[in-house]
């Protein structure tokens, strides 16, 4: 994850995060997701099958984080 820190503040600390839990057991609900700063459409998080790595880039302007 990348954060914009143009003023180079060294005392900034982030405690956000997300955890993914994978299971071979079929659950009642196959998938649910939440997006921040990405396109919230049907294909916004369409992860292709059998990939080792899947990257989503997005941008959040500084003015909306104040």
mmCIF file of N, CA and C in Angstrom:
data_model
loop_
_atom_site.group_PDB
_atom_site.id
_atom_site.type_symbol
_atom_site.label_atom_id
_atom_site.label_comp_id
_atom_site.label_asym_id
_atom_site.label_seq_id
_atom_site.Cartn_x
_atom_site.Cartn_y
_atom_site.Cartn_z
ATOM 1 N N UNK A 1 0.843 -1.158 0.000
ATOM 2 C CA UNK A 1 0.000 0.000 0.000
ATOM 3 C C UNK A 1 0.894 1.228 0.000
ATOM 4 N N UNK A 2 0.505 2.248 -0.726
ATOM 5 C CA UNK A 2 1.282 3.484 -0.806
ATOM 6 C C UNK A 2 0.448 4.641 -0.277
ATOM 7 N N UNK A 3 1.070 5.477 0.543
ATOM 8 C CA UNK A 3 0.427 6.678 1.054
ATOM 9 C C UNK A 3 1.209 7.895 0.592
ATOM 10 N N UNK A 4 0.500 8.927 0.167
ATOM 11 C CA UNK A 4 1.143 10.174 -0.261
ATOM 12 C C UNK A 4 1.579 10.947 0.979
ATOM 13 N N UNK A 5 2.862 11.237 1.082
ATOM 14 C CA UNK A 5 3.415 11.965 2.224
ATOM 15 C C UNK A 5 4.448 12.957 1.694
ATOM 16 N N UNK A 6 3.979 13.951 0.939
ATOM 17 C CA UNK A 6 4.886 14.895 0.282
ATOM 18 C C UNK A 6 5.670 15.750 1.268
ATOM 19 N N UNK A 7 5.146 15.961 2.460
ATOM 20 C CA UNK A 7 5.866 16.751 3.469
ATOM 21 C C UNK A 7 6.813 15.894 4.307
ATOM 22 N N UNK A 8 6.858 14.616 4.029
ATOM 23 C CA UNK A 8 7.784 13.680 4.681
ATOM 24 C C UNK A 8 7.638 13.651 6.210
ATOM 25 N N UNK A 9 6.398 13.676 6.692
ATOM 26 C CA UNK A 9 6.162 13.560 8.132
ATOM 27 C C UNK A 9 6.576 12.167 8.596
ATOM 28 N N UNK A 10 7.436 12.101 9.585
ATOM 29 C CA UNK A 10 7.898 10.800 10.073
ATOM 30 C C UNK A 10 7.009 10.252 11.187
ATOM 31 N N UNK A 11 6.118 11.084 11.718
ATOM 32 C CA UNK A 11 5.287 10.656 12.839
ATOM 33 C C UNK A 11 3.903 10.165 12.406
ATOM 34 N N UNK A 12 3.728 9.858 11.156
ATOM 35 C CA UNK A 12 2.445 9.344 10.672
ATOM 36 C C UNK A 12 2.411 7.829 10.846
ATOM 37 N N UNK A 13 1.327 7.329 11.415
ATOM 38 C CA UNK A 13 1.191 5.906 11.660
ATOM 39 C C UNK A 13 -0.171 5.450 11.170
ATOM 40 N N UNK A 14 -0.191 4.381 10.439
ATOM 41 C CA UNK A 14 -1.443 3.841 9.925
ATOM 42 C C UNK A 14 -1.742 2.515 10.608
ATOM 43 N N UNK A 15 -2.962 2.353 11.055
ATOM 44 C CA UNK A 15 -3.342 1.091 11.695
ATOM 45 C C UNK A 15 -4.478 0.400 10.945
ATOM 46 N N UNK A 16 -4.765 0.870 9.739
ATOM 47 C CA UNK A 16 -5.815 0.222 8.961
ATOM 48 C C UNK A 16 -5.273 -1.050 8.328
ATOM 49 N N UNK A 17 -6.141 -1.817 7.781
ATOM 50 C CA UNK A 17 -5.699 -3.045 7.127
ATOM 51 C C UNK A 17 -6.888 -3.907 6.755
ATOM 52 N N UNK A 18 -6.578 -5.012 6.151
ATOM 53 C CA UNK A 18 -7.606 -5.961 5.756
ATOM 54 C C UNK A 18 -7.002 -7.355 5.818
ATOM 55 N N UNK A 19 -7.797 -8.320 6.206
ATOM 56 C CA UNK A 19 -7.352 -9.712 6.251
ATOM 57 C C UNK A 19 -8.252 -10.545 5.354
ATOM 58 N N UNK A 20 -7.634 -11.453 4.650
ATOM 59 C CA UNK A 20 -8.370 -12.392 3.814
ATOM 60 C C UNK A 20 -8.214 -13.782 4.415
ATOM 61 N N UNK A 21 -9.308 -14.487 4.541
ATOM 62 C CA UNK A 21 -9.276 -15.853 5.036
ATOM 63 C C UNK A 21 -9.732 -16.767 3.911
ATOM 64 N N UNK A 22 -8.905 -17.722 3.568
ATOM 65 C CA UNK A 22 -9.202 -18.651 2.489
ATOM 66 C C UNK A 22 -9.568 -20.008 3.071
ATOM 67 N N UNK A 23 -10.512 -20.686 2.407
ATOM 68 C CA UNK A 23 -10.953 -21.985 2.879
ATOM 69 C C UNK A 23 -11.338 -22.856 1.692
ATOM 70 N N UNK A 24 -11.156 -24.133 1.838
ATOM 71 C CA UNK A 24 -11.615 -25.079 0.821
ATOM 72 C C UNK A 24 -13.073 -25.457 1.018
ATOM 73 N N UNK A 25 -13.656 -25.054 2.151
ATOM 74 C CA UNK A 25 -15.053 -25.367 2.438
ATOM 75 C C UNK A 25 -15.975 -24.372 1.750
ATOM 76 N N UNK A 26 -16.989 -24.883 1.062
ATOM 77 C CA UNK A 26 -17.978 -24.027 0.421
ATOM 78 C C UNK A 26 -18.851 -23.394 1.498
ATOM 79 N N UNK A 27 -18.992 -22.099 1.428
ATOM 80 C CA UNK A 27 -19.805 -21.365 2.403
ATOM 81 C C UNK A 27 -21.161 -21.013 1.794
ATOM 82 N N UNK A 28 -22.077 -20.590 2.629
ATOM 83 C CA UNK A 28 -23.399 -20.199 2.145
ATOM 84 C C UNK A 28 -23.294 -19.007 1.196
ATOM 85 N N UNK A 29 -22.437 -18.044 1.524
ATOM 86 C CA UNK A 29 -22.226 -16.869 0.689
ATOM 87 C C UNK A 29 -20.815 -16.948 0.129
ATOM 88 N N UNK A 30 -20.685 -16.973 -1.186
ATOM 89 C CA UNK A 30 -19.389 -17.173 -1.817
ATOM 90 C C UNK A 30 -18.456 -15.976 -1.697
ATOM 91 N N UNK A 31 -18.973 -14.750 -1.817
ATOM 92 C CA UNK A 31 -18.086 -13.595 -1.855
ATOM 93 C C UNK A 31 -18.817 -12.341 -1.415
ATOM 94 N N UNK A 32 -18.115 -11.510 -0.714
ATOM 95 C CA UNK A 32 -18.577 -10.175 -0.391
ATOM 96 C C UNK A 32 -17.371 -9.268 -0.418
ATOM 97 N N UNK A 33 -17.535 -8.041 -0.838
ATOM 98 C CA UNK A 33 -16.376 -7.148 -0.885
ATOM 99 C C UNK A 33 -16.781 -5.714 -0.623
ATOM 100 N N UNK A 34 -15.796 -4.924 -0.240
ATOM 101 C CA UNK A 34 -15.981 -3.498 -0.006
ATOM 102 C C UNK A 34 -14.843 -2.775 -0.713
ATOM 103 N N UNK A 35 -15.141 -1.649 -1.327
ATOM 104 C CA UNK A 35 -14.107 -0.916 -2.056
ATOM 105 C C UNK A 35 -13.999 0.507 -1.530
ATOM 106 N N UNK A 36 -12.787 1.013 -1.535
ATOM 107 C CA UNK A 36 -12.508 2.399 -1.182
ATOM 108 C C UNK A 36 -11.614 2.977 -2.252
ATOM 109 N N UNK A 37 -12.026 4.022 -2.899
ATOM 110 C CA UNK A 37 -11.185 4.680 -3.884
ATOM 111 C C UNK A 37 -11.036 3.942 -5.192
ATOM 112 N N UNK A 38 -11.831 2.910 -5.411
ATOM 113 C CA UNK A 38 -11.797 2.199 -6.684
ATOM 114 C C UNK A 38 -13.171 2.272 -7.317
ATOM 115 N N UNK A 39 -13.240 1.901 -8.554
ATOM 116 C CA UNK A 39 -14.529 1.909 -9.239
ATOM 117 C C UNK A 39 -15.437 0.861 -8.605
ATOM 118 N N UNK A 40 -16.598 1.276 -8.141
ATOM 119 C CA UNK A 40 -17.523 0.360 -7.478
ATOM 120 C C UNK A 40 -18.513 -0.212 -8.477
ATOM 121 N N UNK A 41 -18.007 -0.954 -9.432
ATOM 122 C CA UNK A 41 -18.899 -1.600 -10.382
ATOM 123 C C UNK A 41 -18.732 -3.106 -10.287
ATOM 124 N N UNK A 42 -19.482 -3.814 -11.086
ATOM 125 C CA UNK A 42 -19.487 -5.269 -11.029
ATOM 126 C C UNK A 42 -18.106 -5.872 -11.233
ATOM 127 N N UNK A 43 -17.279 -5.246 -12.083
ATOM 128 C CA UNK A 43 -15.974 -5.808 -12.398
ATOM 129 C C UNK A 43 -14.828 -5.095 -11.682
ATOM 130 N N UNK A 44 -15.134 -4.254 -10.698
ATOM 131 C CA UNK A 44 -14.101 -3.523 -9.978
ATOM 132 C C UNK A 44 -13.094 -4.430 -9.292
ATOM 133 N N UNK A 45 -13.547 -5.586 -8.818
ATOM 134 C CA UNK A 45 -12.657 -6.550 -8.174
ATOM 135 C C UNK A 45 -12.814 -7.929 -8.803
ATOM 136 N N UNK A 46 -12.841 -7.982 -10.102
ATOM 137 C CA UNK A 46 -12.961 -9.267 -10.797
ATOM 138 C C UNK A 46 -11.585 -9.915 -10.849
ATOM 139 N N UNK A 47 -11.258 -10.708 -9.848
ATOM 140 C CA UNK A 47 -9.943 -11.340 -9.764
ATOM 141 C C UNK A 47 -9.918 -12.552 -10.686
ATOM 142 N N UNK A 48 -8.996 -12.568 -11.630
ATOM 143 C CA UNK A 48 -8.915 -13.703 -12.555
ATOM 144 C C UNK A 48 -8.546 -14.989 -11.814
ATOM 145 N N UNK A 49 -9.007 -16.128 -12.294
ATOM 146 C CA UNK A 49 -8.666 -17.389 -11.627
ATOM 147 C C UNK A 49 -7.202 -17.763 -11.837
ATOM 148 N N UNK A 50 -6.661 -18.476 -10.878
ATOM 149 C CA UNK A 50 -5.323 -19.073 -10.957
ATOM 150 C C UNK A 50 -4.184 -18.071 -11.083
ATOM 151 N N UNK A 51 -4.353 -16.862 -10.571
ATOM 152 C CA UNK A 51 -3.255 -15.894 -10.601
ATOM 153 C C UNK A 51 -2.531 -15.921 -9.255
ATOM 154 N N UNK A 52 -1.223 -15.733 -9.283
ATOM 155 C CA UNK A 52 -0.455 -15.698 -8.041
ATOM 156 C C UNK A 52 -0.510 -14.329 -7.378
ATOM 157 N N UNK A 53 -0.724 -13.293 -8.172
ATOM 158 C CA UNK A 53 -0.733 -11.932 -7.641
ATOM 159 C C UNK A 53 -1.765 -11.108 -8.405
ATOM 160 N N UNK A 54 -2.517 -10.288 -7.681
ATOM 161 C CA UNK A 54 -3.526 -9.426 -8.294
ATOM 162 C C UNK A 54 -3.420 -8.059 -7.641
ATOM 163 N N UNK A 55 -3.087 -7.029 -8.410
ATOM 164 C CA UNK A 55 -2.849 -5.687 -7.882
ATOM 165 C C UNK A 55 -3.943 -4.746 -8.361
ATOM 166 N N UNK A 56 -4.449 -3.926 -7.455
ATOM 167 C CA UNK A 56 -5.421 -2.889 -7.792
ATOM 168 C C UNK A 56 -4.807 -1.558 -7.381
ATOM 169 N N UNK A 57 -4.642 -0.657 -8.330
ATOM 170 C CA UNK A 57 -4.133 0.680 -8.041
ATOM 171 C C UNK A 57 -5.296 1.651 -7.961
ATOM 172 N N UNK A 58 -5.252 2.552 -6.993
ATOM 173 C CA UNK A 58 -6.274 3.589 -6.883
ATOM 174 C C UNK A 58 -5.633 4.827 -6.264
ATOM 175 N N UNK A 59 -6.352 5.923 -6.289
ATOM 176 C CA UNK A 59 -5.817 7.191 -5.810
ATOM 177 C C UNK A 59 -6.883 7.903 -4.999
ATOM 178 N N UNK A 60 -6.495 8.465 -3.877
ATOM 179 C CA UNK A 60 -7.387 9.242 -3.029
ATOM 180 C C UNK A 60 -6.736 10.601 -2.804
ATOM 181 N N UNK A 61 -7.304 11.690 -3.343
ATOM 182 C CA UNK A 61 -6.698 13.013 -3.195
ATOM 183 C C UNK A 61 -6.582 13.422 -1.723
ATOM 184 N N UNK A 62 -5.538 14.155 -1.404
ATOM 185 C CA UNK A 62 -5.294 14.578 -0.022
ATOM 186 C C UNK A 62 -6.458 15.383 0.550
ATOM 187 N N UNK A 63 -7.140 16.170 -0.282
ATOM 188 C CA UNK A 63 -8.214 17.025 0.237
ATOM 189 C C UNK A 63 -9.382 16.229 0.816
ATOM 190 N N UNK A 64 -9.573 14.988 0.406
ATOM 191 C CA UNK A 64 -10.678 14.204 0.958
ATOM 192 C C UNK A 64 -10.281 13.428 2.204
ATOM 193 N N UNK A 65 -9.024 13.514 2.606
ATOM 194 C CA UNK A 65 -8.581 12.810 3.808
ATOM 195 C C UNK A 65 -8.420 13.733 5.000
ATOM 196 N N UNK A 66 -8.789 14.977 4.846
ATOM 197 C CA UNK A 66 -8.647 15.937 5.947
ATOM 198 C C UNK A 66 -9.931 16.051 6.724
#
